[in-house]
Coordinates of C-alpha atoms in Angstrom, one line a residue:
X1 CA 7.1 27.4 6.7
X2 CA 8.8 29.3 3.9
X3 CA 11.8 28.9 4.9
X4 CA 11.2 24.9 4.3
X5 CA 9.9 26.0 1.1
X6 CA 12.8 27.6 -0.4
X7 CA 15.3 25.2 1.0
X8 CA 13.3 22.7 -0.7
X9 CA 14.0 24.1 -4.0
X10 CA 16.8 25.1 -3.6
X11 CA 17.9 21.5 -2.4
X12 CA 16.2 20.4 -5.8
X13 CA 18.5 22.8 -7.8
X14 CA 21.5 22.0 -5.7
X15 CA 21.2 18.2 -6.1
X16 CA 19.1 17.9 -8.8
X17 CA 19.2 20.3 -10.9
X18 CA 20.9 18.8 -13.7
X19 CA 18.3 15.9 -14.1
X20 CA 15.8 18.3 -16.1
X21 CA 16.5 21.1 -18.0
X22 CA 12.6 22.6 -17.3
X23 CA 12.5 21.4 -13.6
X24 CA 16.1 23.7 -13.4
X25 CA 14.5 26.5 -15.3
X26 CA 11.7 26.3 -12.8
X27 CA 14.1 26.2 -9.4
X28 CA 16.6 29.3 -10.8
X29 CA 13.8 31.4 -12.2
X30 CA 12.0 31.0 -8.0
X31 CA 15.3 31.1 -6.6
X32 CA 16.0 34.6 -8.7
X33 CA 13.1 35.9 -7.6
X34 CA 13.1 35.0 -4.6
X35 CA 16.2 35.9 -3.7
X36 CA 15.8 39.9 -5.3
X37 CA 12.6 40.5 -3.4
X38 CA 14.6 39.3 -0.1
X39 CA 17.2 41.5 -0.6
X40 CA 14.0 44.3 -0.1
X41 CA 12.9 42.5 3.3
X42 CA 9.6 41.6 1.1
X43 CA 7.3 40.0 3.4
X44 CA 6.5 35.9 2.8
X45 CA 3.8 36.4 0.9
X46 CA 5.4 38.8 -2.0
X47 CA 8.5 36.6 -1.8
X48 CA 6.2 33.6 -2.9
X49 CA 4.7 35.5 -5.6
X50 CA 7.8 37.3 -6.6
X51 CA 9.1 34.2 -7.0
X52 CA 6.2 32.1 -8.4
X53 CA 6.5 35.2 -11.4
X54 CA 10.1 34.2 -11.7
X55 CA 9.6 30.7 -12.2
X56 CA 6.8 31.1 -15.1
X57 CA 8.5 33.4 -16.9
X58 CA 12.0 31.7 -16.8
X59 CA 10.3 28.9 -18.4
X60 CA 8.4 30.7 -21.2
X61 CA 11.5 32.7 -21.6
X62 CA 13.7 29.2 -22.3
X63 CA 11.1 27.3 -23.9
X64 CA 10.5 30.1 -26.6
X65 CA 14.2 30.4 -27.2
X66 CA 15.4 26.8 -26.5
X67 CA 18.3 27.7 -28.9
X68 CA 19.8 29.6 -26.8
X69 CA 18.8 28.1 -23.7
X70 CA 22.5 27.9 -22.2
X71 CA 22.8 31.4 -21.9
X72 CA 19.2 31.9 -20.0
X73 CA 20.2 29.0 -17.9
X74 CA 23.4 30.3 -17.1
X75 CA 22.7 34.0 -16.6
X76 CA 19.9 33.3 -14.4
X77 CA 21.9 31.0 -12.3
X78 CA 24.3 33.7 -12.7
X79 CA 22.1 36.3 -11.4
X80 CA 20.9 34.6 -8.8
X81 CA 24.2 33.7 -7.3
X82 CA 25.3 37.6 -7.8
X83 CA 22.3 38.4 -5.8
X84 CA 23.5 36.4 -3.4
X85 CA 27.1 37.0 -3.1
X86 CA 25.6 40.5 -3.2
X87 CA 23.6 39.5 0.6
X88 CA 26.9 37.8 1.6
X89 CA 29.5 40.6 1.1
X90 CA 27.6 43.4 2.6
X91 CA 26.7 43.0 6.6
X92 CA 23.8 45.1 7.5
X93 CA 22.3 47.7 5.3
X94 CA 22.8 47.3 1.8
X95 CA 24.0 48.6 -1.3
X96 CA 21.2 48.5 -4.1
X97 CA 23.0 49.5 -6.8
X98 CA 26.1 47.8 -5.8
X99 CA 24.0 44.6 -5.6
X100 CA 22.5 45.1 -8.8
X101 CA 26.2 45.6 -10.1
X102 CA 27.6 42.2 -8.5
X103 CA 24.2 40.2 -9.7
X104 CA 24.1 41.8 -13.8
X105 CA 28.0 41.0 -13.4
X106 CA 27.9 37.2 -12.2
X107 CA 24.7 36.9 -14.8
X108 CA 27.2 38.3 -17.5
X109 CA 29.7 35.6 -16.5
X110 CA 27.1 32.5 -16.3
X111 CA 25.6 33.2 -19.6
X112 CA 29.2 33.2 -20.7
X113 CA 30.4 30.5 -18.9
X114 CA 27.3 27.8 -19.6
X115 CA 27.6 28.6 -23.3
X116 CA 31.2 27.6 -23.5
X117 CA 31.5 24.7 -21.2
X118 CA 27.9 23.9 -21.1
X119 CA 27.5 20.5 -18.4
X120 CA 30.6 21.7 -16.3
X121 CA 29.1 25.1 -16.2
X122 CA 25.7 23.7 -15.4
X123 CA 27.1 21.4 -12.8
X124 CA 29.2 24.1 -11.0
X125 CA 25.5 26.9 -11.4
X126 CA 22.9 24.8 -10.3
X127 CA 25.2 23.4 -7.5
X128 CA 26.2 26.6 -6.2
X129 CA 23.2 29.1 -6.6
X130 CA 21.3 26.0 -5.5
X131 CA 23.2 26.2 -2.3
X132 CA 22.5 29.8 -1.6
X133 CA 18.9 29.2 -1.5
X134 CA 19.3 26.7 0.6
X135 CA 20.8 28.5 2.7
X136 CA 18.4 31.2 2.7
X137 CA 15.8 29.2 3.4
X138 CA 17.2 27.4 6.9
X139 CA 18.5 30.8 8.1
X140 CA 14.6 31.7 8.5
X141 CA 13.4 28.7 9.8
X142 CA 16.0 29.8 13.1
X143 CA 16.3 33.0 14.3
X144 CA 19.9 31.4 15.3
X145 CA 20.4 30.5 12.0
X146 CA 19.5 33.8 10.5
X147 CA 23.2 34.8 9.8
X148 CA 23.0 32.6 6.7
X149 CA 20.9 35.6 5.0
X150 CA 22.5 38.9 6.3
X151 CA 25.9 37.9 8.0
X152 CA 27.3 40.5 10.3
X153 CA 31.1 41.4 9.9
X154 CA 33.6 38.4 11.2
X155 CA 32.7 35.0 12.2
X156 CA 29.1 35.0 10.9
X157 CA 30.6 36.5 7.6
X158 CA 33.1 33.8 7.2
X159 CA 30.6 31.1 8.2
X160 CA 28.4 31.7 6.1
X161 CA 30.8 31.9 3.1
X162 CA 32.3 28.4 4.1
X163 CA 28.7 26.8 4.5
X164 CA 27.8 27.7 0.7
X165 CA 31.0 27.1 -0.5
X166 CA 30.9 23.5 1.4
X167 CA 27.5 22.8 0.7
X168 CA 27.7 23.8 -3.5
X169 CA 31.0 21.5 -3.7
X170 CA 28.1 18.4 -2.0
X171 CA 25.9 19.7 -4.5
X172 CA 28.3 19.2 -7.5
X173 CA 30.1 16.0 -6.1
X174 CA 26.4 14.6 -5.6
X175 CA 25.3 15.4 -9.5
X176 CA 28.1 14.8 -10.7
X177 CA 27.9 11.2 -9.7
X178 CA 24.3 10.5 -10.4
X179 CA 23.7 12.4 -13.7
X180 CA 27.1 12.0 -15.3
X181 CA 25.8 10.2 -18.4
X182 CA 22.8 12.0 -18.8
X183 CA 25.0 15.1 -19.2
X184 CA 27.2 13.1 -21.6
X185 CA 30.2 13.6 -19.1
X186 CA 32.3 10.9 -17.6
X187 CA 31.8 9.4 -13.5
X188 CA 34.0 10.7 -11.5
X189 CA 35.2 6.9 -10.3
X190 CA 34.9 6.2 -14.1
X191 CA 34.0 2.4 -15.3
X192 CA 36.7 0.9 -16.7
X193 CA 34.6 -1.0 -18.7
X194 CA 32.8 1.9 -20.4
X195 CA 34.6 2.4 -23.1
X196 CA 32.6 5.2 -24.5
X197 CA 33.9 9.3 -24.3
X198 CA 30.6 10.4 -22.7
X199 CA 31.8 13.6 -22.9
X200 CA 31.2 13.5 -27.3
X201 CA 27.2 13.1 -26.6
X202 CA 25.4 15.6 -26.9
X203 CA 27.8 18.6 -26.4
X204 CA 27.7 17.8 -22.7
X205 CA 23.9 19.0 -22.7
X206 CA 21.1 17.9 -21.6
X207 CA 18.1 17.5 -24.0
X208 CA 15.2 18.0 -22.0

């Protein structure tokens, strides 16, 4: 059961999560917290609430500072894709501090990265740290699948690395097609009849 439950939301962020600015905010703050208490072997429960507190204050966060909304969007996507590169990297026992280097440096980079090229930044964060929780959330619903938390060294390692890098490309390819005007950005099999730059509105951002 929670593994369906963060592979549900993490499905939203990874395919959806440029529709909404507040339904993203909601998905990355869970999947941040989520993904921090996991790396602690939290039990269920604490996971949910950890993450629950995530997603509240995310939004608060964001709403109260909607000015500067693209760098809370992309450092906590940033974060939360640190965390779990973080997982991914080290097999079997890990490195706190060393994981709370990788995840302030990849939260760094997505604040960074969002405010600069704002909707292809936000495509490339949801899509990928949408896939990691995804990913996190099938590997407990199998204990087969359980790799796709905590590889081991070798072929689980390089499985799992292929699987979110496979799945976040879906993820973008998928919202880039749907959402491309909404994010003021051009279809990737662009209409020729469209004669509009969609890539002038708005800054390439969403407004709500």
């Amino acid at each position: 059961m929670n593994g369906i439950i963060v592979a549900l939301v993490g499905a939203l962020l990874c395919f959806y999560g440029v529709r909404s600015v507040h339904l993203g905010i909601l998905a990355i703050g869970f999947g941040l917290g989520w993904l921090i208490a996991d790396l602690f072997n939290a039990t269920f429960w604490w996971l949910l609430l950890i993450g629950l507190i995530g997603a509240v204050s995310s939004w608060v966060v964001t709403s109260l500072v909607f000015r500067f909304a693209s760098y809370f969007i992309g450092g906590l996507t940033g974060a939360m894709i640190g965390t779990k590169l973080a997982t991914v990297l080290q097999p079997g026992d890990k490195n706190w501090a060393l994981s709370m280097i990788v995840a302030l440096a990849v939260c760094v980079a997505g604040a960074f990265l969002a405010q600069k090229f704002r909707a292809r930044a936000l495509l490339w964060l949801t899509s990928i740290g949408g896939a990691s929780l995804v990913l996190s959330g099938v590997a407990r619903m199998s204990d087969s699948l359980a790799f796709l938390r905590s590889p081991e060294p070798g072929w689980q390692q390089v499985t799992a690395t292929l699987a979110w890098i496979g799945l976040s490309v879906l993820g973008w390819i998928t919202q880039r097609h749907l959402f491309a005007e909404r994010l003021g950005i051009e279809h990737l099999a662009g209409d020729d009849d469209d004669k509009i730059d969609q890539r002038k509105r708005n800054g390439g951002w969403p407004t709500k």
